[in-house]
Amino acid sequence: MKTISFSYRLGLSTVYQIIIEVCYAIIEIVMLEVMPVPTEQKWKEIASEFWTCWDFPNCLGAIDGKHVTIQAPPNSGSQYFCYKKTFSIVLLALVDAHYNFIAVDMESFGKNSDGGIMAHSKLGKALDQNKLNVPPKEALPGTTNDVPYVIVGDEAFPLKTYLLRLYPAKQLD
């Protein structure tokens, strides 16, 4: 950044802001081409693959967060400091039955939990507002009861009508 700053006679903070804005613009444009919002038909194809590969009907994807270690920006305080005692950002990813990305979010600080990140992410908000072309309820194979399509996550995520997770108890009576 110092080279750009000296070359164009701009302050470091200005260069930093320009880089951030350009990166966000690139992400907005490229994401629409590389990872478009699935159509209802595409969601049904993904669910069919989960049924074929994993015997999991009506599943639209698996979601999890992964801490990506970074060098903390100067004067960033503790917002990037995570429970692993490193500095990180969090990659929130939704994948299909073959581990291909359907949606990603990398805008969160390392100190945040997966569930908290989901609640504030574009993906989480779109799911809550039913803006992702998710198919309507359908019967599970061999039944006549209609159930919603779901995403599966770990216990870090909140229970939602569209999100299943592991039962958090270690022992059951």
PDB file of C-alpha atoms in Angstrom:
ATOM      1  CA  MET A   1       0.000   0.000   0.000  1.00  0.00           C
ATOM      2  CA  LYS A   2       2.898   2.341   0.642  1.00  0.00           C
ATOM      3  CA  THR A   3       4.043   1.960  -2.970  1.00  0.00           C
ATOM      4  CA  ILE A   4       0.590   2.897  -4.262  1.00  0.00           C
ATOM      5  CA  SER A   5       0.420   5.753  -1.774  1.00  0.00           C
ATOM      6  CA  PHE A   6       3.778   7.175  -2.939  1.00  0.00           C
ATOM      7  CA  SER A   7       3.101   6.527  -6.647  1.00  0.00           C
ATOM      8  CA  TYR A   8      -0.225   8.345  -6.688  1.00  0.00           C
ATOM      9  CA  ARG A   9       0.534  10.823  -3.884  1.00  0.00           C
ATOM     10  CA  LEU A  10      -2.397   9.653  -1.799  1.00  0.00           C
ATOM     11  CA  GLY A  11      -2.581   9.119   1.933  1.00  0.00           C
ATOM     12  CA  LEU A  12      -2.356   5.555   3.241  1.00  0.00           C
ATOM     13  CA  SER A  13      -5.881   5.690   4.657  1.00  0.00           C
ATOM     14  CA  THR A  14      -7.202   6.856   1.265  1.00  0.00           C
ATOM     15  CA  VAL A  15      -5.422   4.005  -0.545  1.00  0.00           C
ATOM     16  CA  TYR A  16      -6.735   1.549   2.023  1.00  0.00           C
ATOM     17  CA  GLN A  17     -10.320   2.790   1.510  1.00  0.00           C
ATOM     18  CA  ILE A  18      -9.990   2.650  -2.298  1.00  0.00           C
ATOM     19  CA  ILE A  19      -8.723  -0.943  -2.127  1.00  0.00           C
ATOM     20  CA  ILE A  20     -11.638  -1.946   0.119  1.00  0.00           C
ATOM     21  CA  GLU A  21     -14.193  -0.313  -2.213  1.00  0.00           C
ATOM     22  CA  VAL A  22     -12.675  -1.921  -5.332  1.00  0.00           C
ATOM     23  CA  CYS A  23     -12.632  -5.354  -3.678  1.00  0.00           C
ATOM     24  CA  TYR A  24     -16.289  -5.054  -2.664  1.00  0.00           C
ATOM     25  CA  ALA A  25     -17.238  -3.963  -6.197  1.00  0.00           C
ATOM     26  CA  ILE A  26     -15.382  -6.932  -7.696  1.00  0.00           C
ATOM     27  CA  ILE A  27     -17.042  -9.311  -5.239  1.00  0.00           C
ATOM     28  CA  GLU A  28     -20.526  -7.966  -6.034  1.00  0.00           C
ATOM     29  CA  ILE A  29     -20.041  -8.407  -9.787  1.00  0.00           C
ATOM     30  CA  VAL A  30     -18.158 -11.716  -9.764  1.00  0.00           C
ATOM     31  CA  MET A  31     -20.419 -13.369  -7.175  1.00  0.00           C
ATOM     32  CA  LEU A  32     -23.466 -12.923  -9.407  1.00  0.00           C
ATOM     33  CA  GLU A  33     -21.665 -14.764 -12.214  1.00  0.00           C
ATOM     34  CA  VAL A  34     -19.803 -17.405 -10.212  1.00  0.00           C
ATOM     35  CA  MET A  35     -22.363 -18.068  -7.459  1.00  0.00           C
ATOM     36  CA  PRO A  36     -25.807 -16.930  -8.611  1.00  0.00           C
ATOM     37  CA  VAL A  37     -28.802 -17.388  -6.313  1.00  0.00           C
ATOM     38  CA  PRO A  38     -30.109 -20.893  -7.089  1.00  0.00           C
ATOM     39  CA  THR A  39     -33.473 -21.195  -8.792  1.00  0.00           C
ATOM     40  CA  GLU A  40     -36.190 -23.351  -7.267  1.00  0.00           C
ATOM     41  CA  GLN A  41     -35.280 -26.073  -9.778  1.00  0.00           C
ATOM     42  CA  LYS A  42     -31.573 -25.864  -8.851  1.00  0.00           C
ATOM     43  CA  TRP A  43     -32.461 -26.218  -5.127  1.00  0.00           C
ATOM     44  CA  LYS A  44     -34.468 -29.344  -5.968  1.00  0.00           C
ATOM     45  CA  GLU A  45     -31.478 -30.765  -7.862  1.00  0.00           C
ATOM     46  CA  ILE A  46     -29.233 -30.075  -4.855  1.00  0.00           C
ATOM     47  CA  ALA A  47     -31.773 -31.766  -2.553  1.00  0.00           C
ATOM     48  CA  SER A  48     -31.920 -34.761  -4.897  1.00  0.00           C
ATOM     49  CA  GLU A  49     -28.118 -35.077  -4.711  1.00  0.00           C
ATOM     50  CA  PHE A  50     -28.236 -35.006  -0.893  1.00  0.00           C
ATOM     51  CA  TRP A  51     -30.832 -37.777  -1.007  1.00  0.00           C
ATOM     52  CA  THR A  52     -28.734 -39.827  -3.461  1.00  0.00           C
ATOM     53  CA  CYS A  53     -25.333 -39.288  -1.811  1.00  0.00           C
ATOM     54  CA  TRP A  54     -26.198 -38.990   1.872  1.00  0.00           C
ATOM     55  CA  ASP A  55     -29.723 -40.446   2.324  1.00  0.00           C
ATOM     56  CA  PHE A  56     -30.848 -37.032   3.548  1.00  0.00           C
ATOM     57  CA  PRO A  57     -34.110 -35.930   1.895  1.00  0.00           C
ATOM     58  CA  ASN A  58     -35.201 -32.309   1.474  1.00  0.00           C
ATOM     59  CA  CYS A  59     -31.704 -31.015   2.316  1.00  0.00           C
ATOM     60  CA  LEU A  60     -30.561 -27.897   0.466  1.00  0.00           C
ATOM     61  CA  GLY A  61     -27.034 -27.745   1.849  1.00  0.00           C
ATOM     62  CA  ALA A  62     -24.634 -27.970   4.756  1.00  0.00           C
ATOM     63  CA  ILE A  63     -23.386 -24.803   6.435  1.00  0.00           C
ATOM     64  CA  ASP A  64     -20.420 -24.111   8.677  1.00  0.00           C
ATOM     65  CA  GLY A  65     -17.957 -21.414   9.599  1.00  0.00           C
ATOM     66  CA  LYS A  66     -14.176 -21.662   9.377  1.00  0.00           C
ATOM     67  CA  HIS A  67     -11.673 -19.308  10.972  1.00  0.00           C
ATOM     68  CA  VAL A  68      -9.066 -18.150   8.455  1.00  0.00           C
ATOM     69  CA  THR A  69      -5.923 -16.933  10.209  1.00  0.00           C
ATOM     70  CA  ILE A  70      -4.795 -13.448   9.215  1.00  0.00           C
ATOM     71  CA  GLN A  71      -2.271 -10.858  10.292  1.00  0.00           C
ATOM     72  CA  ALA A  72      -4.358  -8.371  12.253  1.00  0.00           C
ATOM     73  CA  PRO A  73      -4.654  -4.920  10.710  1.00  0.00           C
ATOM     74  CA  PRO A  74      -2.978  -2.144  12.709  1.00  0.00           C
ATOM     75  CA  ASN A  75      -5.086  -0.704  15.525  1.00  0.00           C
ATOM     76  CA  SER A  76      -7.823  -3.321  15.048  1.00  0.00           C
ATOM     77  CA  GLY A  77      -8.020  -4.152  18.743  1.00  0.00           C
ATOM     78  CA  SER A  78      -9.583  -7.474  19.657  1.00  0.00           C
ATOM     79  CA  GLN A  79     -12.261  -7.716  16.972  1.00  0.00           C
ATOM     80  CA  TYR A  80     -10.192 -10.175  14.899  1.00  0.00           C
ATOM     81  CA  PHE A  81      -8.980 -12.146  17.957  1.00  0.00           C
ATOM     82  CA  CYS A  82     -10.745 -15.514  18.183  1.00  0.00           C
ATOM     83  CA  TYR A  83     -11.105 -18.317  20.719  1.00  0.00           C
ATOM     84  CA  LYS A  84      -8.185 -20.128  19.050  1.00  0.00           C
ATOM     85  CA  LYS A  85      -5.937 -17.321  20.338  1.00  0.00           C
ATOM     86  CA  THR A  86      -5.124 -16.148  16.807  1.00  0.00           C
ATOM     87  CA  PHE A  87      -6.348 -13.315  14.617  1.00  0.00           C
ATOM     88  CA  SER A  88      -8.862 -14.401  12.000  1.00  0.00           C
ATOM     89  CA  ILE A  89     -11.792 -13.648   9.772  1.00  0.00           C
ATOM     90  CA  VAL A  90     -14.605 -16.161   9.455  1.00  0.00           C
ATOM     91  CA  LEU A  91     -15.589 -17.884   6.224  1.00  0.00           C
ATOM     92  CA  LEU A  92     -19.266 -18.858   6.404  1.00  0.00           C
ATOM     93  CA  ALA A  93     -19.993 -21.370   3.647  1.00  0.00           C
ATOM     94  CA  LEU A  94     -23.041 -23.244   2.374  1.00  0.00           C
ATOM     95  CA  VAL A  95     -22.115 -26.285   0.283  1.00  0.00           C
ATOM     96  CA  ASP A  96     -23.979 -28.886  -1.752  1.00  0.00           C
ATOM     97  CA  ALA A  97     -23.780 -32.679  -1.454  1.00  0.00           C
ATOM     98  CA  HIS A  98     -20.451 -32.710  -3.327  1.00  0.00           C
ATOM     99  CA  TYR A  99     -18.857 -29.918  -1.209  1.00  0.00           C
ATOM    100  CA  ASN A 100     -19.273 -27.300  -3.952  1.00  0.00           C
ATOM    101  CA  PHE A 101     -19.909 -23.795  -2.662  1.00  0.00           C
ATOM    102  CA  ILE A 102     -23.454 -22.507  -3.036  1.00  0.00           C
ATOM    103  CA  ALA A 103     -22.924 -19.330  -0.984  1.00  0.00           C
ATOM    104  CA  VAL A 104     -20.077 -17.772   1.011  1.00  0.00           C
ATOM    105  CA  ASP A 105     -19.666 -14.862   3.397  1.00  0.00           C
ATOM    106  CA  MET A 106     -16.269 -13.564   4.568  1.00  0.00           C
ATOM    107  CA  GLU A 107     -17.203 -10.239   6.109  1.00  0.00           C
ATOM    108  CA  SER A 108     -17.039 -11.255   9.781  1.00  0.00           C
ATOM    109  CA  PHE A 109     -14.436 -10.723  12.456  1.00  0.00           C
ATOM    110  CA  GLY A 110     -12.844 -13.707  14.199  1.00  0.00           C
ATOM    111  CA  LYS A 111     -14.400 -12.860  17.562  1.00  0.00           C
ATOM    112  CA  ASN A 112     -17.930 -13.634  16.258  1.00  0.00           C
ATOM    113  CA  SER A 113     -19.632 -17.046  16.488  1.00  0.00           C
ATOM    114  CA  ASP A 114     -20.950 -18.967  13.462  1.00  0.00           C
ATOM    115  CA  GLY A 115     -24.546 -18.469  14.565  1.00  0.00           C
ATOM    116  CA  GLY A 116     -24.079 -14.747  15.127  1.00  0.00           C
ATOM    117  CA  ILE A 117     -22.383 -14.389  11.765  1.00  0.00           C
ATOM    118  CA  MET A 118     -25.243 -16.211  10.037  1.00  0.00           C
ATOM    119  CA  ALA A 119     -27.830 -13.917  11.623  1.00  0.00           C
ATOM    120  CA  HIS A 120     -26.090 -10.807  10.260  1.00  0.00           C
ATOM    121  CA  SER A 121     -24.958 -12.211   6.894  1.00  0.00           C
ATOM    122  CA  LYS A 122     -26.678 -11.602   3.567  1.00  0.00           C
ATOM    123  CA  LEU A 123     -27.348 -15.355   3.376  1.00  0.00           C
ATOM    124  CA  GLY A 124     -28.974 -15.484   6.815  1.00  0.00           C
ATOM    125  CA  LYS A 125     -31.116 -12.429   6.131  1.00  0.00           C
ATOM    126  CA  ALA A 126     -32.193 -13.768   2.726  1.00  0.00           C
ATOM    127  CA  LEU A 127     -33.177 -17.109   4.287  1.00  0.00           C
ATOM    128  CA  ASP A 128     -35.117 -15.387   7.078  1.00  0.00           C
ATOM    129  CA  GLN A 129     -36.939 -13.220   4.533  1.00  0.00           C
ATOM    130  CA  ASN A 130     -37.582 -16.178   2.168  1.00  0.00           C
ATOM    131  CA  LYS A 131     -35.764 -14.500  -0.757  1.00  0.00           C
ATOM    132  CA  LEU A 132     -33.734 -17.457  -2.070  1.00  0.00           C
ATOM    133  CA  ASN A 133     -36.242 -19.309  -4.263  1.00  0.00           C
ATOM    134  CA  VAL A 134     -36.451 -22.156  -1.727  1.00  0.00           C
ATOM    135  CA  PRO A 135     -39.034 -24.711  -2.904  1.00  0.00           C
ATOM    136  CA  PRO A 136     -42.270 -25.075  -0.933  1.00  0.00           C
ATOM    137  CA  LYS A 137     -42.735 -27.959   1.508  1.00  0.00           C
ATOM    138  CA  GLU A 138     -42.728 -31.452   0.007  1.00  0.00           C
ATOM    139  CA  ALA A 139     -43.404 -34.920   1.335  1.00  0.00           C
ATOM    140  CA  LEU A 140     -40.468 -37.005   2.468  1.00  0.00           C
ATOM    141  CA  PRO A 141     -39.913 -40.171   0.420  1.00  0.00           C
ATOM    142  CA  GLY A 142     -42.448 -42.844   1.388  1.00  0.00           C
ATOM    143  CA  THR A 143     -44.708 -40.441   3.303  1.00  0.00           C
ATOM    144  CA  THR A 144     -47.563 -38.049   2.642  1.00  0.00           C
ATOM    145  CA  ASN A 145     -46.499 -35.437   5.213  1.00  0.00           C
ATOM    146  CA  ASP A 146     -45.174 -32.219   3.724  1.00  0.00           C
ATOM    147  CA  VAL A 147     -42.018 -30.933   5.430  1.00  0.00           C
ATOM    148  CA  PRO A 148     -39.849 -27.922   4.592  1.00  0.00           C
ATOM    149  CA  TYR A 149     -36.548 -28.076   2.797  1.00  0.00           C
ATOM    150  CA  VAL A 150     -33.696 -27.516   5.246  1.00  0.00           C
ATOM    151  CA  ILE A 151     -30.032 -26.663   5.641  1.00  0.00           C
ATOM    152  CA  VAL A 152     -27.968 -28.665   8.121  1.00  0.00           C
ATOM    153  CA  GLY A 153     -25.437 -27.070  10.469  1.00  0.00           C
ATOM    154  CA  ASP A 154     -23.661 -27.765  13.744  1.00  0.00           C
ATOM    155  CA  GLU A 155     -24.680 -26.693  17.252  1.00  0.00           C
ATOM    156  CA  ALA A 156     -23.182 -23.217  16.767  1.00  0.00           C
ATOM    157  CA  PHE A 157     -26.202 -22.319  14.627  1.00  0.00           C
ATOM    158  CA  PRO A 158     -29.669 -21.488  15.949  1.00  0.00           C
ATOM    159  CA  LEU A 159     -32.643 -23.726  15.261  1.00  0.00           C
ATOM    160  CA  LYS A 160     -34.818 -22.319  12.491  1.00  0.00           C
ATOM    161  CA  THR A 161     -37.589 -23.788  10.350  1.00  0.00           C
ATOM    162  CA  TYR A 162     -35.033 -23.997   7.538  1.00  0.00           C
ATOM    163  CA  LEU A 163     -31.999 -24.980   9.669  1.00  0.00           C
ATOM    164  CA  LEU A 164     -31.448 -28.308  11.419  1.00  0.00           C
ATOM    165  CA  ARG A 165     -28.582 -28.876  13.812  1.00  0.00           C
ATOM    166  CA  LEU A 166     -27.158 -31.493  16.122  1.00  0.00           C
ATOM    167  CA  TYR A 167     -28.734 -31.988  19.508  1.00  0.00           C
ATOM    168  CA  PRO A 168     -26.230 -30.312  21.874  1.00  0.00           C
ATOM    169  CA  ALA A 169     -26.596 -32.622  24.902  1.00  0.00           C
ATOM    170  CA  LYS A 170     -23.721 -35.019  25.546  1.00  0.00           C
ATOM    171  CA  GLN A 171     -25.847 -37.608  27.342  1.00  0.00           C
ATOM    172  CA  LEU A 172     -29.491 -38.521  27.029  1.00  0.00           C
ATOM    173  CA  ASP A 173     -31.484 -40.446  29.627  1.00  0.00           C
TER     174      ASP A 173
END
